[in-house]
Amino acid sequence: MNNYDVIVIGGGSGGLTVAAGAAQFGAKVALIEQKSGLGGDCLHYGCVPSKALIAAAKEIHEVRKNGMKHGLEVKGVTDWSVIRNQIQSAVDTIQEHDSTSRFQNLGVDVHHARAVFLDEHHLRLSSGKTIKGKRIVIATGSSPVIPPIENIEQVKVITNESLFYMEHLPERIVMVGGGAIGMEMAQALSRLGSEITVVDHSDMLFKKEDKEIAEKMQKEMEKELTIHLGARVNKLENNQGEITAVIEGEQEKRVGIDALFLAVGRKPNTEKLQLDRAGVELDEEGAVVVNDRLQSSVSHIYAIGDVNGQFPFTHGAGEEGKIAVSNAVFGLKRKMNYENLPWAFYTQPEIFHLGITEEEAKTKLGEDYTVIRASKADRMIAEQDDTSFVKVILDKKGFILGAHGIGANASDWMQILVMMKTNGQKIRELSSIVHPYPARTEIVKQLADQYWRKKLFESNITKLTSKYISVFR
């Protein structure tokens, strides 16, 4: 039997961070991944292929839109096989960095197998081996939820795990779910030529976002997509080979479809691990319950990434991996803090989210906060971009509580606010940072102008300076 200092179950972003970090610090490490390649959902089914798809869809959309704008007629049908090859090329290029051989060269024992717990220290692999670990890190990620839909077997079902490897692009798709995955893919597939109908049970899209941002974004999405809110798809009907989705809401509607895309949420991959043998506690959703040090109910077993249900984004899993390495390998007691972790939706325009929303500020602080907004920076005006918008929530001292943006490349030009919030800098410090004119980041610098306008021109200071100038200058 092989004994390890650290066993990592799952070869995604979080698991690879732990395996590489622990091995480089001298620990004896085993990495278990049931698929033939490392990289996890992000590389094979999520972040990488989806952004490659979005980029291709954006290019096609821009060609058509700008051609029409300038009097050109653009015709033709998208070649899905070409786009699929571009997606695979992006995955293959990044896969080289996440190769099995790279981790083996770091000293990691890589096992491509499934694992189940025998007890709190021992794992049985599908290869037949039994291994033991002083510390174990669970990083098995999550999978798409498949909702109960009557007659679902009669139509092609798509999830993020099958989308990028389809042979053909369906003509008519009903997108069940209007979350991040649903809206990113709905918009991209629509731009590639599919007829997309989005169905979501909520009364509003992007409900976790600041309401002002969500409302702006919903209007943008409605320009390109047919959207039914407060509705569900509970069954499909087959009328002589024509498949229809029955959309149940305020009014019942029927939509002919060629495929059903399921994006209603994700569930933690814990079901097959037999964690009860190790005494690891799960919550009602099947996620591993962890403390702020990422320890499960069994102190030497950690859980990071989607499997713990805390922050379902790849960069969050990477940060949790760093904390897990510190605590599992060195016995430190570092705590995971999510307050300064942003997220973004890579729709067009993009959404950026950091910290609390204005609605959350009202609930937590009453009236003890300030909101500053900015829009229409010169670069955006020059590019006829009338959508870009920034909103920041501040405490009374000018520290950033939340920052929210919408616009082209918002995930890039909002990053300076992440640095400022992380470093505890006040919004006024933006005034001392010079941006090359007319960079898109000027929209963020406008926030400092708004702040000073409120602080100076709406206060008694203006009266004092006016009197000083009239008397002494």
CSV table of C-alpha atoms in Angstrom, one decimal:
chain,number,residue,atom,x,y,z
A,1,MET,CA,0.0,0.0,0.0
A,2,ASN,CA,1.3,3.5,-0.9
A,3,ASN,CA,1.3,6.1,1.8
A,4,TYR,CA,1.1,9.8,1.0
A,5,ASP,CA,1.3,13.1,2.9
A,6,VAL,CA,-1.4,14.5,0.8
A,7,ILE,CA,-4.0,12.8,-1.5
A,8,VAL,CA,-5.9,15.1,-3.9
A,9,ILE,CA,-9.1,13.8,-5.4
A,10,GLY,CA,-9.9,15.8,-8.6
A,11,GLY,CA,-7.7,17.2,-11.3
A,12,GLY,CA,-9.4,20.5,-11.9
A,13,SER,CA,-8.2,24.1,-11.0
A,14,GLY,CA,-8.3,23.6,-7.2
A,15,GLY,CA,-6.9,20.1,-7.2
A,16,LEU,CA,-4.0,21.0,-9.5
A,17,THR,CA,-3.1,24.0,-7.3
A,18,VAL,CA,-2.9,21.8,-4.3
A,19,ALA,CA,-1.0,18.9,-6.0
A,20,ALA,CA,1.6,21.2,-7.5
A,21,GLY,CA,2.0,23.3,-4.4
A,22,ALA,CA,2.3,20.4,-2.0
A,23,ALA,CA,4.8,18.6,-4.2
A,24,GLN,CA,7.0,21.6,-4.7
A,25,PHE,CA,7.1,22.0,-0.9
A,26,GLY,CA,8.4,18.5,-0.6
A,27,ALA,CA,5.3,16.5,0.4
A,28,LYS,CA,4.6,13.1,-1.1
A,29,VAL,CA,1.5,13.6,-3.2
A,30,ALA,CA,-1.1,11.5,-5.0
A,31,LEU,CA,-3.4,13.1,-7.5
A,32,ILE,CA,-6.5,11.1,-8.5
A,33,GLU,CA,-8.5,12.0,-11.7
A,34,GLN,CA,-11.0,9.7,-13.2
A,35,LYS,CA,-10.8,11.3,-16.7
A,36,SER,CA,-7.9,10.6,-19.0
A,37,GLY,CA,-6.8,14.2,-19.0
A,38,LEU,CA,-6.2,16.8,-16.3
A,39,GLY,CA,-7.7,20.3,-16.2
A,40,GLY,CA,-11.2,19.5,-14.9
A,41,ASP,CA,-14.5,21.1,-16.1
A,42,CYS,CA,-12.9,24.5,-16.6
A,43,LEU,CA,-10.6,23.3,-19.3
A,44,HIS,CA,-12.8,20.7,-21.0
A,45,TYR,CA,-16.4,21.9,-20.5
A,46,GLY,CA,-16.3,25.3,-19.0
A,47,CYS,CA,-14.2,28.4,-18.9
A,48,VAL,CA,-11.8,27.7,-21.8
A,49,PRO,CA,-14.2,26.2,-24.5
A,50,SER,CA,-17.0,28.5,-23.6
A,51,LYS,CA,-14.8,31.6,-24.0
A,52,ALA,CA,-13.5,30.2,-27.3
A,53,LEU,CA,-17.1,29.8,-28.5
A,54,ILE,CA,-18.1,33.3,-27.3
A,55,ALA,CA,-15.1,34.8,-29.1
A,56,ALA,CA,-16.1,33.1,-32.4
A,57,ALA,CA,-19.8,34.1,-32.0
A,58,LYS,CA,-18.8,37.7,-31.3
A,59,GLU,CA,-16.7,37.9,-34.4
A,60,ILE,CA,-19.5,36.6,-36.5
A,61,HIS,CA,-22.0,39.0,-34.8
A,62,GLU,CA,-19.7,42.0,-35.3
A,63,VAL,CA,-19.2,41.2,-39.0
A,64,ARG,CA,-23.0,41.0,-39.6
A,65,LYS,CA,-23.8,44.1,-37.5
A,66,ASN,CA,-21.0,46.3,-38.8
A,67,GLY,CA,-21.6,45.1,-42.3
A,68,MET,CA,-25.2,46.2,-42.1
A,69,LYS,CA,-24.2,49.5,-40.4
A,70,HIS,CA,-21.9,50.4,-43.3
A,71,GLY,CA,-24.2,49.3,-46.1
A,72,LEU,CA,-22.7,45.9,-46.7
A,73,GLU,CA,-24.7,42.7,-47.2
A,74,VAL,CA,-23.3,39.7,-45.3
A,75,LYS,CA,-24.6,36.3,-46.2
A,76,GLY,CA,-23.7,32.7,-45.3
A,77,VAL,CA,-24.2,30.0,-42.7
A,78,THR,CA,-21.8,29.4,-39.9
A,79,ASP,CA,-19.7,26.3,-40.2
A,80,TRP,CA,-19.9,24.6,-36.9
A,81,SER,CA,-17.1,22.2,-37.6
A,82,VAL,CA,-14.7,25.1,-38.0
A,83,ILE,CA,-15.7,26.7,-34.7
A,84,ARG,CA,-15.5,23.3,-33.0
A,85,ASN,CA,-12.0,22.9,-34.2
A,86,GLN,CA,-11.0,26.3,-32.9
A,87,ILE,CA,-12.5,25.4,-29.5
A,88,GLN,CA,-10.5,22.1,-29.4
A,89,SER,CA,-7.3,23.9,-30.4
A,90,ALA,CA,-7.7,26.2,-27.4
A,91,VAL,CA,-8.3,23.3,-25.1
A,92,ASP,CA,-5.4,21.3,-26.5
A,93,THR,CA,-3.0,24.2,-26.1
A,94,ILE,CA,-3.8,24.7,-22.5
A,95,GLN,CA,-3.9,21.0,-21.9
A,96,GLU,CA,-0.1,20.9,-22.5
A,97,HIS,CA,0.3,23.0,-19.3
A,98,ASP,CA,-2.0,20.7,-17.4
A,99,SER,CA,-0.5,17.5,-18.7
A,100,THR,CA,0.0,14.4,-16.6
A,101,SER,CA,3.7,14.3,-17.4
A,102,ARG,CA,4.2,17.8,-16.0
A,103,PHE,CA,2.8,16.8,-12.7
A,104,GLN,CA,4.7,13.6,-12.7
A,105,ASN,CA,7.9,15.6,-13.2
A,106,LEU,CA,6.9,17.6,-10.1
A,107,GLY,CA,7.0,14.3,-8.2
A,108,VAL,CA,3.2,13.8,-8.1
A,109,ASP,CA,1.9,10.2,-8.4
A,110,VAL,CA,-1.0,10.7,-10.9
A,111,HIS,CA,-3.7,8.0,-10.8
A,112,HIS,CA,-6.3,8.1,-13.6
A,113,ALA,CA,-9.0,6.2,-11.7
A,114,ARG,CA,-12.2,6.7,-9.7
A,115,ALA,CA,-11.8,6.8,-5.9
A,116,VAL,CA,-14.0,5.8,-3.0
A,117,PHE,CA,-13.4,6.2,0.7
A,118,LEU,CA,-12.8,3.1,2.8
A,119,ASP,CA,-12.4,5.1,6.0
A,120,GLU,CA,-11.0,8.6,6.9
A,121,HIS,CA,-7.5,7.8,5.7
A,122,HIS,CA,-7.9,5.1,3.0
A,123,LEU,CA,-9.1,5.2,-0.5
A,124,ARG,CA,-9.9,2.4,-2.9
A,125,LEU,CA,-9.2,3.1,-6.6
A,126,SER,CA,-11.0,1.6,-9.6
A,127,SER,CA,-7.6,0.4,-10.7
A,128,GLY,CA,-7.6,-2.0,-7.8
A,129,LYS,CA,-5.1,-0.1,-5.6
A,130,THR,CA,-5.6,1.0,-2.0
A,131,ILE,CA,-3.8,4.1,-0.9
A,132,LYS,CA,-3.5,6.0,2.4
A,133,GLY,CA,-3.2,9.7,3.1
A,134,LYS,CA,-2.4,11.7,6.2
A,135,ARG,CA,-4.3,14.6,4.6
A,136,ILE,CA,-6.9,14.3,1.9
A,137,VAL,CA,-8.2,17.2,-0.3
A,138,ILE,CA,-11.5,16.7,-2.1
A,139,ALA,CA,-11.7,18.7,-5.3
A,140,THR,CA,-14.1,16.7,-7.4
A,141,GLY,CA,-16.1,19.7,-8.8
A,142,SER,CA,-19.7,19.7,-9.9
A,143,SER,CA,-22.0,18.4,-12.6
A,144,PRO,CA,-25.1,19.8,-14.4
A,145,VAL,CA,-28.4,19.2,-12.7
A,146,ILE,CA,-30.9,17.3,-14.9
A,147,PRO,CA,-34.4,18.4,-13.9
A,148,PRO,CA,-37.4,16.1,-14.2
A,149,ILE,CA,-39.0,16.9,-17.6
A,150,GLU,CA,-41.6,14.6,-19.0
A,151,ASN,CA,-40.6,12.9,-22.3
A,152,ILE,CA,-37.1,14.5,-22.2
A,153,GLU,CA,-35.7,11.4,-23.8
A,154,GLN,CA,-37.5,12.3,-27.1
A,155,VAL,CA,-35.1,15.2,-27.9
A,156,LYS,CA,-31.4,15.9,-28.0
A,157,VAL,CA,-30.3,17.1,-24.6
A,158,ILE,CA,-27.3,19.5,-24.3
A,159,THR,CA,-25.3,20.5,-21.3
A,160,ASN,CA,-22.0,22.3,-21.0
A,161,GLU,CA,-20.4,18.9,-21.0
A,162,SER,CA,-21.7,17.9,-24.4
A,163,LEU,CA,-22.1,21.3,-26.2
A,164,PHE,CA,-18.5,21.7,-27.4
A,165,TYR,CA,-18.3,18.3,-28.9
A,166,MET,CA,-21.5,18.1,-30.9
A,167,GLU,CA,-21.3,17.1,-34.5
A,168,HIS,CA,-24.0,19.6,-35.6
A,169,LEU,CA,-25.5,22.8,-34.2
A,170,PRO,CA,-29.3,22.4,-33.7
A,171,GLU,CA,-31.5,25.0,-35.4
A,172,ARG,CA,-34.0,25.5,-32.6
A,173,ILE,CA,-32.9,25.3,-28.9
A,174,VAL,CA,-34.8,25.9,-25.7
A,175,MET,CA,-32.4,27.0,-23.0
A,176,VAL,CA,-33.7,25.9,-19.6
A,177,GLY,CA,-32.1,28.2,-17.1
A,178,GLY,CA,-31.0,31.9,-17.3
A,179,GLY,CA,-28.0,31.8,-15.1
A,180,ALA,CA,-24.4,32.5,-16.1
A,181,ILE,CA,-23.9,29.4,-18.2
A,182,GLY,CA,-27.4,29.7,-19.8
A,183,MET,CA,-27.1,33.3,-20.8
A,184,GLU,CA,-23.5,33.1,-22.1
A,185,MET,CA,-24.3,30.1,-24.2
A,186,ALA,CA,-27.7,31.3,-25.3
A,187,GLN,CA,-26.3,34.5,-26.7
A,188,ALA,CA,-23.3,32.8,-28.4
A,189,LEU,CA,-25.4,30.1,-30.0
A,190,SER,CA,-28.0,32.7,-31.2
A,191,ARG,CA,-25.2,34.6,-32.9
A,192,LEU,CA,-24.0,31.4,-34.5
A,193,GLY,CA,-27.4,30.9,-36.1
A,194,SER,CA,-29.5,28.9,-33.7
A,195,GLU,CA,-33.0,30.1,-32.8
A,196,ILE,CA,-32.8,30.3,-29.0
A,197,THR,CA,-35.7,30.5,-26.5
A,198,VAL,CA,-34.6,31.1,-22.8
A,199,VAL,CA,-36.9,29.9,-20.1
A,200,ASP,CA,-36.2,30.7,-16.4
A,201,HIS,CA,-38.4,30.3,-13.3
A,202,SER,CA,-37.3,33.6,-11.8
A,203,ASP,CA,-39.1,36.9,-12.5
A,204,MET,CA,-35.8,38.6,-13.4
A,205,LEU,CA,-32.4,37.6,-15.0
A,206,PHE,CA,-29.1,38.0,-13.1
A,207,LYS,CA,-30.9,38.2,-9.7
A,208,LYS,CA,-27.6,38.0,-7.8
A,209,GLU,CA,-26.3,41.1,-9.4
A,210,ASP,CA,-26.9,44.7,-8.3
A,211,LYS,CA,-30.5,45.5,-9.5
A,212,GLU,CA,-29.5,48.4,-11.6
A,213,ILE,CA,-26.9,46.3,-13.4
A,214,ALA,CA,-29.3,43.4,-13.8
A,215,GLU,CA,-32.0,45.6,-15.3
A,216,LYS,CA,-29.6,47.1,-17.9
A,217,MET,CA,-28.3,43.6,-18.8
A,218,GLN,CA,-31.7,42.1,-19.2
A,219,LYS,CA,-32.7,44.8,-21.7
A,220,GLU,CA,-29.5,44.0,-23.7
A,221,MET,CA,-30.3,40.3,-23.7
A,222,GLU,CA,-33.9,40.9,-24.8
A,223,LYS,CA,-32.5,42.6,-28.0
A,224,GLU,CA,-31.1,39.2,-29.1
A,225,LEU,CA,-33.1,36.5,-27.4
A,226,THR,CA,-36.7,35.4,-26.8
A,227,ILE,CA,-36.9,35.2,-23.0
A,228,HIS,CA,-39.7,33.7,-20.9
A,229,LEU,CA,-39.4,34.6,-17.2
A,230,GLY,CA,-41.5,33.1,-14.3
A,231,ALA,CA,-41.9,30.0,-16.4
A,232,ARG,CA,-40.8,26.4,-16.6
A,233,VAL,CA,-40.5,23.6,-19.1
A,234,ASN,CA,-42.0,20.6,-17.4
A,235,LYS,CA,-42.8,18.4,-20.4
A,236,LEU,CA,-42.2,17.8,-24.1
A,237,GLU,CA,-44.8,16.8,-26.6
A,238,ASN,CA,-44.3,14.7,-29.7
A,239,ASN,CA,-46.8,15.3,-32.6
A,240,GLN,CA,-45.9,13.0,-35.5
A,241,GLY,CA,-42.2,13.6,-35.0
A,242,GLU,CA,-42.4,17.3,-34.3
A,243,ILE,CA,-41.1,17.9,-30.7
A,244,THR,CA,-42.6,20.8,-28.8
A,245,ALA,CA,-41.5,22.2,-25.5
A,246,VAL,CA,-44.5,23.2,-23.3
A,247,ILE,CA,-43.6,26.4,-21.4
A,248,GLU,CA,-45.7,26.8,-18.4
A,249,GLY,CA,-46.0,30.4,-16.9
A,250,GLU,CA,-48.7,33.0,-16.8
A,251,GLN,CA,-49.8,31.7,-20.1
A,252,GLU,CA,-49.0,28.3,-21.5
A,253,LYS,CA,-46.9,28.4,-24.7
A,254,ARG,CA,-45.5,25.7,-27.1
A,255,VAL,CA,-42.2,26.1,-28.9
A,256,GLY,CA,-40.9,23.7,-31.6
A,257,ILE,CA,-37.4,22.5,-30.7
A,258,ASP,CA,-34.6,20.4,-32.0
A,259,ALA,CA,-32.7,20.4,-28.7
A,260,LEU,CA,-33.0,21.2,-25.1
A,261,PHE,CA,-30.1,22.9,-23.3
A,262,LEU,CA,-30.2,22.3,-19.6
A,263,ALA,CA,-28.5,25.0,-17.5
A,264,VAL,CA,-30.6,25.1,-14.3
A,265,GLY,CA,-27.7,24.7,-11.9
A,266,ARG,CA,-25.0,22.3,-10.8
A,267,LYS,CA,-24.6,19.7,-8.1
A,268,PRO,CA,-21.5,18.8,-6.1
A,269,ASN,CA,-19.8,15.6,-7.3
A,270,THR,CA,-19.9,13.8,-3.9
A,271,GLU,CA,-22.4,11.0,-4.6
A,272,LYS,CA,-20.0,8.3,-5.6
A,273,LEU,CA,-17.2,9.0,-3.1
A,274,GLN,CA,-18.9,7.1,-0.2
A,275,LEU,CA,-18.0,9.9,2.2
A,276,ASP,CA,-20.2,8.4,4.9
A,277,ARG,CA,-17.4,5.8,5.5
A,278,ALA,CA,-15.1,8.7,6.4
A,279,GLY,CA,-17.6,10.5,8.5
A,280,VAL,CA,-17.6,13.6,6.3
A,281,GLU,CA,-20.7,15.7,6.6
A,282,LEU,CA,-22.7,16.9,3.6
A,283,ASP,CA,-25.3,19.6,3.3
A,284,GLU,CA,-28.8,19.3,1.8
A,285,GLU,CA,-27.4,20.0,-1.7
A,286,GLY,CA,-24.7,17.3,-1.3
A,287,ALA,CA,-21.8,19.7,-0.8
A,288,VAL,CA,-19.1,19.0,1.7
A,289,VAL,CA,-19.6,21.2,4.7
A,290,VAL,CA,-16.4,23.1,5.5
A,291,ASN,CA,-15.2,25.7,8.0
A,292,ASP,CA,-13.4,28.9,7.0
A,293,ARG,CA,-10.1,26.9,6.9
A,294,LEU,CA,-11.7,24.6,4.3
A,295,GLN,CA,-11.7,21.6,6.7
A,296,SER,CA,-14.6,19.2,6.6
A,297,SER,CA,-16.2,17.7,9.7
A,298,VAL,CA,-13.1,15.4,9.7
A,299,SER,CA,-10.3,17.8,10.3
A,300,HIS,CA,-7.6,16.2,8.1
A,301,ILE,CA,-10.0,16.0,5.1
A,302,TYR,CA,-10.4,19.3,3.2
A,303,ALA,CA,-12.8,20.3,0.4
A,304,ILE,CA,-12.2,23.0,-2.2
A,305,GLY,CA,-13.9,24.3,-5.4
A,306,ASP,CA,-17.5,23.6,-6.4
A,307,VAL,CA,-17.7,20.5,-4.2
A,308,ASN,CA,-17.9,22.7,-1.1
A,309,GLY,CA,-20.6,25.0,-2.5
A,310,GLN,CA,-19.0,28.2,-1.3
A,311,PHE,CA,-17.8,30.1,-4.4
A,312,PRO,CA,-18.5,28.3,-7.8
A,313,PHE,CA,-15.9,30.0,-9.9
A,314,THR,CA,-12.5,28.6,-11.2
A,315,HIS,CA,-10.5,31.4,-9.7
A,316,GLY,CA,-12.2,30.8,-6.3
A,317,ALA,CA,-11.1,27.1,-6.5
A,318,GLY,CA,-7.5,28.2,-7.2
A,319,GLU,CA,-7.5,30.5,-4.1
A,320,GLU,CA,-9.0,27.8,-2.0
A,321,GLY,CA,-6.3,25.5,-3.2
A,322,LYS,CA,-3.6,27.9,-1.9
A,323,ILE,CA,-5.3,28.0,1.5
A,324,ALA,CA,-5.6,24.2,1.5
A,325,VAL,CA,-1.9,23.8,0.8
A,326,SER,CA,-0.9,26.1,3.7
A,327,ASN,CA,-3.2,24.3,6.1
A,328,ALA,CA,-2.8,20.7,5.1
A,329,VAL,CA,0.9,20.7,4.4
A,330,PHE,CA,2.2,23.1,7.0
A,331,GLY,CA,-0.5,22.9,9.7
A,332,LEU,CA,-1.3,26.6,9.4
A,333,LYS,CA,-4.7,28.0,10.3
A,334,ARG,CA,-5.3,30.3,7.4
A,335,LYS,CA,-8.9,31.3,6.7
A,336,MET,CA,-10.6,31.7,3.3
A,337,ASN,CA,-12.1,35.1,2.8
A,338,TYR,CA,-14.4,35.7,-0.2
A,339,GLU,CA,-15.0,39.4,0.3
A,340,ASN,CA,-12.5,40.5,-2.3
A,341,LEU,CA,-13.1,37.8,-4.9
A,342,PRO,CA,-14.8,39.2,-8.0
A,343,TRP,CA,-16.7,37.4,-10.7
A,344,ALA,CA,-17.7,38.1,-14.2
A,345,PHE,CA,-20.3,37.0,-16.8
A,346,TYR,CA,-18.8,36.9,-20.2
A,347,THR,CA,-21.9,37.8,-22.1
A,348,GLN,CA,-21.7,40.8,-24.5
A,349,PRO,CA,-21.7,43.2,-22.8
A,350,GLU,CA,-19.9,41.7,-19.8
A,351,ILE,CA,-21.0,41.9,-16.2
A,352,PHE,CA,-18.5,42.5,-13.4
A,353,HIS,CA,-19.3,41.9,-9.7
A,354,LEU,CA,-17.3,42.7,-6.6
A,355,GLY,CA,-18.5,42.8,-3.0
A,356,ILE,CA,-22.0,43.8,-1.9
A,357,THR,CA,-24.8,45.2,-4.0
A,358,GLU,CA,-26.8,48.3,-3.2
A,359,GLU,CA,-29.7,46.2,-2.1
A,360,GLU,CA,-27.4,44.3,0.3
A,361,ALA,CA,-26.0,47.6,1.6
A,362,LYS,CA,-29.5,48.9,2.4
A,363,THR,CA,-30.2,45.7,4.3
A,364,LYS,CA,-27.0,45.7,6.2
A,365,LEU,CA,-26.3,49.4,6.6
A,366,GLY,CA,-29.6,51.3,6.3
A,367,GLU,CA,-28.6,54.7,4.9
A,368,ASP,CA,-25.0,54.6,6.1
A,369,TYR,CA,-23.4,54.2,2.6
A,370,THR,CA,-22.8,56.2,-0.6
A,371,VAL,CA,-23.3,55.2,-4.2
A,372,ILE,CA,-21.2,56.7,-7.1
A,373,ARG,CA,-21.9,56.0,-10.7
A,374,ALA,CA,-20.0,56.6,-13.9
A,375,SER,CA,-20.7,56.2,-17.6
A,376,LYS,CA,-20.0,57.6,-21.1
A,377,ALA,CA,-16.2,57.8,-20.9
A,378,ASP,CA,-14.8,59.4,-24.1
A,379,ARG,CA,-13.5,56.0,-25.4
A,380,MET,CA,-16.9,54.5,-25.1
A,381,ILE,CA,-18.5,57.5,-26.8
A,382,ALA,CA,-16.0,57.3,-29.6
A,383,GLU,CA,-16.8,53.6,-30.1
A,384,GLN,CA,-20.6,54.3,-29.9
A,385,ASP,CA,-20.9,52.3,-26.8
A,386,ASP,CA,-23.8,53.6,-24.8
A,387,THR,CA,-24.1,50.6,-22.5
A,388,SER,CA,-21.0,50.7,-20.3
A,389,PHE,CA,-21.7,51.7,-16.8
A,390,VAL,CA,-20.0,51.5,-13.4
A,391,LYS,CA,-21.4,51.7,-9.9
A,392,VAL,CA,-19.5,51.6,-6.6
A,393,ILE,CA,-20.9,51.4,-3.1
A,394,LEU,CA,-18.8,53.1,-0.4
A,395,ASP,CA,-18.9,53.4,3.3
A,396,LYS,CA,-18.9,56.8,4.9
A,397,LYS,CA,-15.1,56.9,4.9
A,398,GLY,CA,-14.8,56.2,1.2
A,399,PHE,CA,-13.7,52.6,1.4
A,400,ILE,CA,-15.1,50.3,-1.3
A,401,LEU,CA,-17.9,47.9,-0.2
A,402,GLY,CA,-19.0,46.9,-3.6
A,403,ALA,CA,-18.2,47.6,-7.3
A,404,HIS,CA,-20.4,46.6,-10.2
A,405,GLY,CA,-20.0,47.2,-13.9
A,406,ILE,CA,-21.5,46.4,-17.3
A,407,GLY,CA,-19.9,46.9,-20.7
A,408,ALA,CA,-17.5,45.6,-23.3
A,409,ASN,CA,-14.5,44.1,-21.5
A,410,ALA,CA,-15.7,45.2,-18.1
A,411,SER,CA,-13.9,42.2,-16.5
A,412,ASP,CA,-10.7,43.9,-17.6
A,413,TRP,CA,-11.2,47.6,-16.9
A,414,MET,CA,-12.8,47.0,-13.4
A,415,GLN,CA,-9.8,45.2,-12.0
A,416,ILE,CA,-8.2,48.2,-10.5
A,417,LEU,CA,-11.2,48.3,-8.1
A,418,VAL,CA,-10.4,44.8,-7.0
A,419,MET,CA,-6.9,45.8,-6.1
A,420,MET,CA,-8.1,48.9,-4.2
A,421,LYS,CA,-10.7,47.0,-2.2
A,422,THR,CA,-8.2,44.2,-1.4
A,423,ASN,CA,-5.5,46.7,-0.3
A,424,GLY,CA,-8.0,48.8,1.7
A,425,GLN,CA,-7.6,51.9,-0.4
A,426,LYS,CA,-10.1,54.7,-0.5
A,427,ILE,CA,-11.9,55.6,-3.7
A,428,ARG,CA,-10.2,59.1,-3.7
A,429,GLU,CA,-6.9,57.5,-4.4
A,430,LEU,CA,-8.1,56.9,-8.0
A,431,SER,CA,-7.5,60.6,-8.6
A,432,SER,CA,-3.7,60.1,-8.3
A,433,ILE,CA,-3.6,57.4,-10.9
A,434,VAL,CA,-3.0,58.5,-14.5
A,435,HIS,CA,-4.5,56.6,-17.4
A,436,PRO,CA,-3.5,57.0,-21.0
A,437,TYR,CA,-6.2,59.0,-22.7
A,438,PRO,CA,-8.7,57.8,-23.9
A,439,ALA,CA,-8.4,54.3,-22.3
A,440,ARG,CA,-11.5,52.5,-21.3
A,441,THR,CA,-10.3,52.7,-17.7
A,442,GLU,CA,-11.2,56.4,-17.7
A,443,ILE,CA,-14.7,55.3,-16.9
A,444,VAL,CA,-13.4,54.0,-13.6
A,445,LYS,CA,-11.4,57.1,-12.9
A,446,GLN,CA,-14.6,59.1,-13.2
A,447,LEU,CA,-15.6,57.6,-9.9
A,448,ALA,CA,-13.0,59.6,-8.1
A,449,ASP,CA,-14.3,62.8,-9.8
A,450,GLN,CA,-17.8,62.0,-8.6
A,451,TYR,CA,-16.5,61.3,-5.1
A,452,TRP,CA,-14.7,64.7,-4.9
A,453,ARG,CA,-17.7,66.5,-6.4
A,454,LYS,CA,-19.8,65.1,-3.5
A,455,LYS,CA,-17.2,65.8,-0.9
A,456,LEU,CA,-16.1,69.2,-2.0
A,457,PHE,CA,-18.7,71.0,-4.0
A,458,GLU,CA,-21.6,69.9,-1.9
A,459,SER,CA,-19.9,70.9,1.4
A,460,ASN,CA,-19.0,74.0,3.3
A,461,ILE,CA,-15.5,73.8,2.0
A,462,THR,CA,-16.6,75.4,-1.3
A,463,LYS,CA,-17.9,78.5,0.6
A,464,LEU,CA,-14.6,78.8,2.5
A,465,THR,CA,-12.5,78.5,-0.7
A,466,SER,CA,-14.7,81.0,-2.5
A,467,LYS,CA,-14.2,83.5,0.3
A,468,TYR,CA,-10.5,82.9,0.4
A,469,ILE,CA,-10.2,83.4,-3.4
A,470,SER,CA,-12.2,86.7,-3.3
A,471,VAL,CA,-10.1,88.1,-0.5
A,472,PHE,CA,-6.6,86.9,-1.1
A,473,ARG,CA,-6.4,85.9,-4.7
